């Protein structure tokens, strides 16, 4: 083993990331601590056969602590990026092919949430009729959304995502 490889191994161990490398799949990094399980549920990761690793309260140089998810043989759809952005606005999505990161993307909160989350107004037509929900993001930090149909405004803390 060369000196270089030895150093790399040591660094990854320090960060606690060497639990298991995945061959092909997705690593969702920089999830706020405690939100990893929520994202795993949202992505329905518990109902698949592949390896899923959820790390909680790992050290993060940027944000103090973070959660991380590694999932094998699973790649995300664009609406899944949108959903993740609402729970983990600073998440980074790493796409792994043959043990290497081939793509690194940051999630971005979209300006309009089309059929991603429900309106919090129980009387809203989008909760009564089979119409796709539509919410405008009027503030990203803190997250505040407004319903296209009824104009109801509410905080992203209370947002209920469609599953
Ligand atoms: Zn509404």
PDB file of C-alpha atoms and ligand atoms in Angstrom:
ATOM      1  CA  UNK A   1       0.000   0.000   0.000  1.00  0.00           C
ATOM      2  CA  UNK A   2       1.433   3.378  -0.945  1.00  0.00           C
ATOM      3  CA  UNK A   3       1.699   6.181   1.571  1.00  0.00           C
ATOM      4  CA  UNK A   4      -0.969   8.092  -0.313  1.00  0.00           C
ATOM      5  CA  UNK A   5      -3.589   5.355   0.001  1.00  0.00           C
ATOM      6  CA  UNK A   6      -2.776   4.961   3.686  1.00  0.00           C
ATOM      7  CA  UNK A   7      -3.464   8.667   4.283  1.00  0.00           C
ATOM      8  CA  UNK A   8      -6.720   8.594   2.424  1.00  0.00           C
ATOM      9  CA  UNK A   9      -7.895   5.636   4.461  1.00  0.00           C
ATOM     10  CA  UNK A  10      -6.996   7.355   7.703  1.00  0.00           C
ATOM     11  CA  UNK A  11      -8.907  10.494   6.734  1.00  0.00           C
ATOM     12  CA  UNK A  12     -12.036   8.655   5.818  1.00  0.00           C
ATOM     13  CA  UNK A  13     -11.924   6.676   9.042  1.00  0.00           C
ATOM     14  CA  UNK A  14     -11.629   9.888  11.037  1.00  0.00           C
ATOM     15  CA  UNK A  15     -14.781  11.237   9.491  1.00  0.00           C
ATOM     16  CA  UNK A  16     -16.545   7.950  10.186  1.00  0.00           C
ATOM     17  CA  UNK A  17     -17.384   7.463   6.568  1.00  0.00           C
ATOM     18  CA  UNK A  18     -15.681   4.161   5.992  1.00  0.00           C
ATOM     19  CA  UNK A  19     -18.626   2.102   7.289  1.00  0.00           C
ATOM     20  CA  UNK A  20     -19.018   0.599   3.876  1.00  0.00           C
ATOM     21  CA  UNK A  21     -18.331   1.926   0.431  1.00  0.00           C
ATOM     22  CA  UNK A  22     -21.059   1.443  -2.095  1.00  0.00           C
ATOM     23  CA  UNK A  23     -20.325   0.371  -5.634  1.00  0.00           C
ATOM     24  CA  UNK A  24     -23.152   2.093  -7.483  1.00  0.00           C
ATOM     25  CA  UNK A  25     -25.754   4.330  -5.949  1.00  0.00           C
ATOM     26  CA  UNK A  26     -26.319   7.606  -4.159  1.00  0.00           C
ATOM     27  CA  UNK A  27     -24.853   9.310  -1.119  1.00  0.00           C
ATOM     28  CA  UNK A  28     -26.926  12.100   0.385  1.00  0.00           C
ATOM     29  CA  UNK A  29     -24.608  14.233   2.485  1.00  0.00           C
ATOM     30  CA  UNK A  30     -25.050  17.300   4.735  1.00  0.00           C
ATOM     31  CA  UNK A  31     -28.493  16.343   6.010  1.00  0.00           C
ATOM     32  CA  UNK A  32     -29.388  18.230   9.216  1.00  0.00           C
ATOM     33  CA  UNK A  33     -28.870  15.961  12.262  1.00  0.00           C
ATOM     34  CA  UNK A  34     -31.964  13.894  13.022  1.00  0.00           C
ATOM     35  CA  UNK A  35     -33.487  14.280   9.546  1.00  0.00           C
ATOM     36  CA  UNK A  36     -31.816  11.277   7.909  1.00  0.00           C
ATOM     37  CA  UNK A  37     -34.562   8.845   8.899  1.00  0.00           C
ATOM     38  CA  UNK A  38     -37.224  11.227   7.603  1.00  0.00           C
ATOM     39  CA  UNK A  39     -35.535  11.429   4.234  1.00  0.00           C
ATOM     40  CA  UNK A  40     -35.056   7.655   4.104  1.00  0.00           C
ATOM     41  CA  UNK A  41     -38.788   7.237   4.753  1.00  0.00           C
ATOM     42  CA  UNK A  42     -39.641   9.815   2.144  1.00  0.00           C
ATOM     43  CA  UNK A  43     -37.556   8.010  -0.458  1.00  0.00           C
ATOM     44  CA  UNK A  44     -39.055   4.709   0.619  1.00  0.00           C
ATOM     45  CA  UNK A  45     -35.607   3.275   1.239  1.00  0.00           C
ATOM     46  CA  UNK A  46     -36.771   0.788   3.845  1.00  0.00           C
ATOM     47  CA  UNK A  47     -38.692  -1.208   1.257  1.00  0.00           C
ATOM     48  CA  UNK A  48     -35.825  -2.153  -0.963  1.00  0.00           C
ATOM     49  CA  UNK A  49     -33.377  -5.004  -1.055  1.00  0.00           C
ATOM     50  CA  UNK A  50     -30.210  -2.979  -1.567  1.00  0.00           C
ATOM     51  CA  UNK A  51     -27.809  -1.775   1.097  1.00  0.00           C
ATOM     52  CA  UNK A  52     -28.969   1.369   2.922  1.00  0.00           C
ATOM     53  CA  UNK A  53     -26.693   3.036   5.461  1.00  0.00           C
ATOM     54  CA  UNK A  54     -27.904   5.908   7.577  1.00  0.00           C
ATOM     55  CA  UNK A  55     -25.311   7.741   9.647  1.00  0.00           C
ATOM     56  CA  UNK A  56     -26.583  10.027  12.363  1.00  0.00           C
ATOM     57  CA  UNK A  57     -24.898  12.927  14.136  1.00  0.00           C
ATOM     58  CA  UNK A  58     -21.653  12.593  12.262  1.00  0.00           C
ATOM     59  CA  UNK A  59     -19.104  15.352  12.586  1.00  0.00           C
ATOM     60  CA  UNK A  60     -19.412  17.999   9.933  1.00  0.00           C
ATOM     61  CA  UNK A  61     -16.814  20.675   9.370  1.00  0.00           C
ATOM     62  CA  UNK A  62     -19.434  23.011   7.913  1.00  0.00           C
ATOM     63  CA  UNK A  63     -22.432  22.581  10.177  1.00  0.00           C
ATOM     64  CA  UNK A  64     -21.224  20.904  13.366  1.00  0.00           C
ATOM     65  CA  UNK A  65     -23.225  17.716  12.984  1.00  0.00           C
ATOM     66  CA  UNK A  66     -24.953  16.023  10.118  1.00  0.00           C
ATOM     67  CA  UNK A  67     -26.718  12.897   8.967  1.00  0.00           C
ATOM     68  CA  UNK A  68     -25.743  11.013   5.858  1.00  0.00           C
ATOM     69  CA  UNK A  69     -27.489   8.352   3.773  1.00  0.00           C
ATOM     70  CA  UNK A  70     -25.849   5.881   1.449  1.00  0.00           C
ATOM     71  CA  UNK A  71     -28.019   3.751  -0.728  1.00  0.00           C
ATOM     72  CA  UNK A  72     -26.895   1.186  -3.215  1.00  0.00           C
ATOM     73  CA  UNK A  73     -28.389   0.750  -6.684  1.00  0.00           C
ATOM     74  CA  UNK A  74     -30.734   3.682  -6.294  1.00  0.00           C
ATOM     75  CA  UNK A  75     -30.648   6.990  -8.171  1.00  0.00           C
ATOM     76  CA  UNK A  76     -32.932   9.912  -7.476  1.00  0.00           C
ATOM     77  CA  UNK A  77     -35.617  11.436  -9.657  1.00  0.00           C
ATOM     78  CA  UNK A  78     -35.912  15.215  -9.958  1.00  0.00           C
ATOM     79  CA  UNK A  79     -39.035  15.373  -7.779  1.00  0.00           C
ATOM     80  CA  UNK A  80     -37.084  13.526  -5.097  1.00  0.00           C
ATOM     81  CA  UNK A  81     -34.411  16.241  -5.207  1.00  0.00           C
ATOM     82  CA  UNK A  82     -37.165  18.781  -4.617  1.00  0.00           C
ATOM     83  CA  UNK A  83     -38.525  16.883  -1.655  1.00  0.00           C
ATOM     84  CA  UNK A  84     -35.083  16.508  -0.093  1.00  0.00           C
ATOM     85  CA  UNK A  85     -34.439  20.245  -0.505  1.00  0.00           C
ATOM     86  CA  UNK A  86     -37.429  21.003   1.727  1.00  0.00           C
ATOM     87  CA  UNK A  87     -36.031  18.924   4.601  1.00  0.00           C
ATOM     88  CA  UNK A  88     -32.318  19.353   3.964  1.00  0.00           C
ATOM     89  CA  UNK A  89     -31.740  22.603   2.048  1.00  0.00           C
ATOM     90  CA  UNK A  90     -27.952  22.194   2.143  1.00  0.00           C
ATOM     91  CA  UNK A  91     -27.817  18.534   1.156  1.00  0.00           C
ATOM     92  CA  UNK A  92     -25.309  17.363  -1.416  1.00  0.00           C
ATOM     93  CA  UNK A  93     -26.178  14.418  -3.628  1.00  0.00           C
ATOM     94  CA  UNK A  94     -23.245  12.308  -4.740  1.00  0.00           C
ATOM     95  CA  UNK A  95     -23.769   9.831  -7.525  1.00  0.00           C
ATOM     96  CA  UNK A  96     -21.484   6.830  -7.208  1.00  0.00           C
ATOM     97  CA  UNK A  97     -20.488   4.595 -10.074  1.00  0.00           C
ATOM     98  CA  UNK A  98     -17.968   1.846  -9.544  1.00  0.00           C
ATOM     99  CA  UNK A  99     -16.960   3.239  -6.098  1.00  0.00           C
ATOM    100  CA  UNK A 100     -16.208   6.719  -7.487  1.00  0.00           C
ATOM    101  CA  UNK A 101     -18.169   9.945  -7.224  1.00  0.00           C
ATOM    102  CA  UNK A 102     -19.111  10.703 -10.820  1.00  0.00           C
ATOM    103  CA  UNK A 103     -21.430  13.590 -10.059  1.00  0.00           C
ATOM    104  CA  UNK A 104     -21.987  15.932  -7.121  1.00  0.00           C
ATOM    105  CA  UNK A 105     -25.097  18.094  -6.981  1.00  0.00           C
ATOM    106  CA  UNK A 106     -26.475  20.481  -4.408  1.00  0.00           C
ATOM    107  CA  UNK A 107     -30.194  20.413  -3.865  1.00  0.00           C
ATOM    108  CA  UNK A 108     -32.021  23.659  -4.581  1.00  0.00           C
ATOM    109  CA  UNK A 109     -35.409  24.643  -3.219  1.00  0.00           C
ATOM    110  CA  UNK A 110     -37.540  25.217  -6.322  1.00  0.00           C
ATOM    111  CA  UNK A 111     -39.634  28.397  -6.737  1.00  0.00           C
ATOM    112  CA  UNK A 112     -42.783  26.383  -7.279  1.00  0.00           C
ATOM    113  CA  UNK A 113     -43.631  23.022  -5.698  1.00  0.00           C
ATOM    114  CA  UNK A 114     -45.791  21.163  -8.170  1.00  0.00           C
ATOM    115  CA  UNK A 115     -47.484  18.178  -6.592  1.00  0.00           C
ATOM    116  CA  UNK A 116     -44.661  17.792  -4.049  1.00  0.00           C
ATOM    117  CA  UNK A 117     -46.369  18.863  -0.823  1.00  0.00           C
ATOM    118  CA  UNK A 118     -49.902  19.324   0.471  1.00  0.00           C
ATOM    119  CA  UNK A 119     -51.643  22.601   1.273  1.00  0.00           C
ATOM    120  CA  UNK A 120     -52.067  23.002   5.028  1.00  0.00           C
ATOM    121  CA  UNK A 121     -55.572  24.422   4.658  1.00  0.00           C
ATOM    122  CA  UNK A 122     -57.893  21.445   5.183  1.00  0.00           C
ATOM    123  CA  UNK A 123     -60.651  23.193   3.221  1.00  0.00           C
ATOM    124  CA  UNK A 124     -58.468  23.820   0.184  1.00  0.00           C
ATOM    125  CA  UNK A 125     -59.736  22.397  -3.088  1.00  0.00           C
ATOM    126  CA  UNK A 126     -56.365  20.664  -3.593  1.00  0.00           C
ATOM    127  CA  UNK A 127     -57.113  18.547  -0.517  1.00  0.00           C
ATOM    128  CA  UNK A 128     -60.648  17.698  -1.646  1.00  0.00           C
ATOM    129  CA  UNK A 129     -60.480  17.267  -5.387  1.00  0.00           C
ATOM    130  CA  UNK A 130     -58.033  15.164  -7.374  1.00  0.00           C
ATOM    131  CA  UNK A 131     -55.999  18.167  -8.550  1.00  0.00           C
ATOM    132  CA  UNK A 132     -52.213  18.362  -8.280  1.00  0.00           C
ATOM    133  CA  UNK A 133     -51.114  20.598  -5.429  1.00  0.00           C
ATOM    134  CA  UNK A 134     -49.195  23.748  -6.280  1.00  0.00           C
ATOM    135  CA  UNK A 135     -47.306  25.833  -3.735  1.00  0.00           C
ATOM    136  CA  UNK A 136     -45.251  28.968  -4.384  1.00  0.00           C
ATOM    137  CA  UNK A 137     -42.105  29.360  -2.341  1.00  0.00           C
ATOM    138  CA  UNK A 138     -42.231  32.954  -1.099  1.00  0.00           C
ATOM    139  CA  UNK A 139     -39.221  32.642   1.201  1.00  0.00           C
ATOM    140  CA  UNK A 140     -36.498  30.015   1.213  1.00  0.00           C
ATOM    141  CA  UNK A 141     -34.886  30.895   4.538  1.00  0.00           C
ATOM    142  CA  UNK A 142     -36.971  30.414   6.564  1.00  0.00           C
ATOM    143  CA  UNK A 143     -39.102  28.368   4.213  1.00  0.00           C
ATOM    144  CA  UNK A 144     -42.559  29.870   3.668  1.00  0.00           C
ATOM    145  CA  UNK A 145     -44.957  28.680   0.989  1.00  0.00           C
ATOM    146  CA  UNK A 146     -48.268  29.900  -0.412  1.00  0.00           C
ATOM    147  CA  UNK A 147     -50.966  27.793  -2.017  1.00  0.00           C
ATOM    148  CA  UNK A 148     -51.843  28.509  -5.631  1.00  0.00           C
ATOM    149  CA  UNK A 149     -55.510  27.626  -5.096  1.00  0.00           C
ATOM    150  CA  UNK A 150     -56.486  29.216  -1.789  1.00  0.00           C
ATOM    151  CA  UNK A 151     -53.662  31.661  -1.076  1.00  0.00           C
ATOM    152  CA  UNK A 152     -52.989  30.100   2.323  1.00  0.00           C
ATOM    153  CA  UNK A 153     -49.456  30.829   3.593  1.00  0.00           C
ATOM    154  CA  UNK A 154     -47.636  28.542   5.963  1.00  0.00           C
ATOM    155  CA  UNK A 155     -44.190  27.754   7.311  1.00  0.00           C
ATOM    156  CA  UNK A 156     -42.076  25.002   5.785  1.00  0.00           C
ATOM    157  CA  UNK A 157     -41.675  23.520   9.271  1.00  0.00           C
ATOM    158  CA  UNK A 158     -45.235  22.237   8.983  1.00  0.00           C
ATOM    159  CA  UNK A 159     -45.029  21.107   5.415  1.00  0.00           C
ATOM    160  CA  UNK A 160     -46.466  17.678   4.651  1.00  0.00           C
ATOM    161  CA  UNK A 161     -44.809  16.053   1.679  1.00  0.00           C
ATOM    162  CA  UNK A 162     -46.670  13.851  -0.735  1.00  0.00           C
ATOM    163  CA  UNK A 163     -45.422  10.283  -0.649  1.00  0.00           C
TER     164      UNK A 163
HETATM  165 ZN1  LIG B   1     -54.630  25.610  -0.584  1.00  0.00          ZN
END
